[in-house]
Amino acid sequence: MAAPVNTNSMQRVKIYRLNEDGKWDDRGTGLVTMDYIERSEELGLYVIDEDDNATLLVHHISTENIYTQQEDSIISWSEPEGSAELALSFQETAGCTYVWNQIFSMKQVLHFNSLNGETFDNVISELKKLPDVSRSNLDLILKNLTEYGSTDQMRVIELILKDGTFFQKLMGVFEVCERNKDVEGLHIMFNIVKEIISLNSSQILDIILGDQLFMRIFGCLEYDPDVPNSQHHRTFLEGVVFKEAIPIKNLLVLSKIHQTYRISYLKDFVLTNVHAAISTHLDTVINANNAAVVTLLKNDIKESFARLQSPSTSDESRNNLVHFLHEFFSLTKSAQQVSVSRELINDGLLDIITEVLKSPDRILVLMGAQILNNLWSQDATLFCSYVVRLETPLLGLLVKGMMEDVDDQTKCQFVEIIKNVLGFGGIQLNCSDKQKKIQGIIFDTFCEKHLPDLVDFIMVSCPERPGDTSEGASVRVGSHCGAKTEVLLHISELLCSCVQLDPSRTNFLHNNVIKKVLLLTRRKEKPLVAAAIRFVRTLLSVHNHNVQSYIVKNNSLKPIIEVFAANGHRNNMLNSAVLQLFEQISKKNVALVKYVVDTFWDQLAPFAYLLPVQNFKTIYENCIESKEPKSTNGQSDMRQDALHEEKSAEPHNSNVTAASSPSRGKRSGGLVDSEDDKSDEDCKRQKLTSTSEGNKNSPEQGDEAMKEPGEL
């Protein structure tokens, strides 16, 4: 166990002043405090020399926005009229956070007083002291707190703190009222305590929520005059047990932890309808306490690493240590203690969490994943620098965890981490060259080593034959036909994101990847079928000629057409997904239009009333009738390109007789015969007519009827 940290270390600062040469001069080291300035009612920041107690700095707190917090340990500001540029460099980040929050709170008080048109000088003379604490004076005490607490808050705080027996006497009166069942007195006590809390004084909170007083303070708060039945806060708090995952010997840490819990309970369950300023102040104290706890426990965390890695550590102790780490890093995130997290990552934290992910205990695995997400959010670059190391198995463990039978919450944590490190999660790295290079390496590693495993997982999660979903269905070796829909949706989403992120580094045209993904069309869950179709749409959005040729050559759209035809005329998710694919093909992939019509028209003909299917027919007819159109129209150029593509992408023979246009003769494998004796001008004239006549059959028609939400 590390030695307790000196509480003064949180107050220890070094003063700097900017000189005329633009350099910072060291003006001494001391302890910082916040207090009234002598012979004045103004609030100030003091720095007292740690050796001889000499005053090194006195600064009047300003309501202006002159303060800046740099990193985690420096506060700087400009004195009025630019007389000086000063900075305080704190030894402990927790001390910096605490003082910064105190400055913010004091600025709010000063601003509030200025809005009320009062100055400290002309109010202070009205309140010399608070009434003596007694049952007969409770009304007067409440009146003073209510009136002066809003106009001269700091004076009231000063008077309360100067009387060292104020709270003991007040709680004595409360006990007498409760013993005598003095309901009126108990209601007044409730309002007095509420007004005291409303003063937003961290020093007062330290006293009333300390071990000696907090139970009686919550006792007072049980007698809300606006609530018919008294509350039972003390009964609840008496039943709270604080479990220490590791022994905490530092009394300051224990005090901060207990006080933070009590403040949280006060804020969330007792004073739920207070002014926003009170709630904000309570949050400020909680954050400052958390920052202090994180700083003071840092060395204990480092010692826990060795215990976690020791083979002699019992399972119970190991579980307790992981729970402790989980709580600790939740605090680092809420307290924004990034520097502490960085230091612990550099000391081997991620190696520890990687081992936790191998545990058979699912609760520990979940906590390990949550710790990783916390660390990622605090320092994404450092996190990715660890993942990119060749020797670390972390990325592989995350991918494996996606495919294992763990709870949905854990899977979501795994997926979130994978998406983030690959570069398409909710949090993105900055665009420095170094960071781009790191993510590029991680992405390449994922595509090479782990993406094939995910594709194979899809394959073994689907029946061997279309529509075969019965219990006796034939399955592959190592089948995962019971794989949850959510898992397969996550994998499909990752595949789509990989295509979008960098198509040049992902090749789905090898190892039957497209075929394996389209096996999802055999699953009975419609979202999975739609996910497979969305994957094909994502591939086609890349506008890669090789992809189009591959689809035609391998007849890849066959399973999609089959499930579309089998779905019949039902207007559902599957129907919408296929029609969106048809829309996309008709707009940008005319060669695929010819392949679809040549190969599948018999199956599509019953759906000719649907606009995307009509568009297929129109585009096909125009292409056949205009083998070499000369128009500069974009649609015509697209068709002309398609005619050249046809030479390298022969359609798959479906061995069915294609439907024909009613006004023309049959053509083997297509819709219409072309008339070779038409002149170029006739072709051009006919094409212009067909693409403009009411726009009824234009491929561009239907955008409003078929929006594509979330188009990939």
XYZ file of C-alpha atoms in Angstrom, residues 557-566 578 582 595-596 600 603-604 607 616:
19
model
C -28.076 -11.563 -57.523
C -29.869 -14.918 -57.868
C -30.581 -15.404 -54.139
C -31.876 -11.833 -53.879
C -34.248 -12.236 -56.826
C -35.430 -15.561 -55.436
C -36.321 -14.200 -51.983
C -37.970 -11.191 -53.625
C -40.160 -13.450 -55.803
C -40.904 -15.773 -52.868
C -34.839 -5.198 -52.805
C -33.231 -2.053 -57.966
C -28.009 -8.876 -66.702
C -31.070 -8.778 -64.441
C -34.573 -13.003 -64.246
C -39.512 -13.928 -62.024
C -39.791 -10.130 -62.171
C -44.013 -7.200 -60.371
C -35.563 -1.959 -65.653
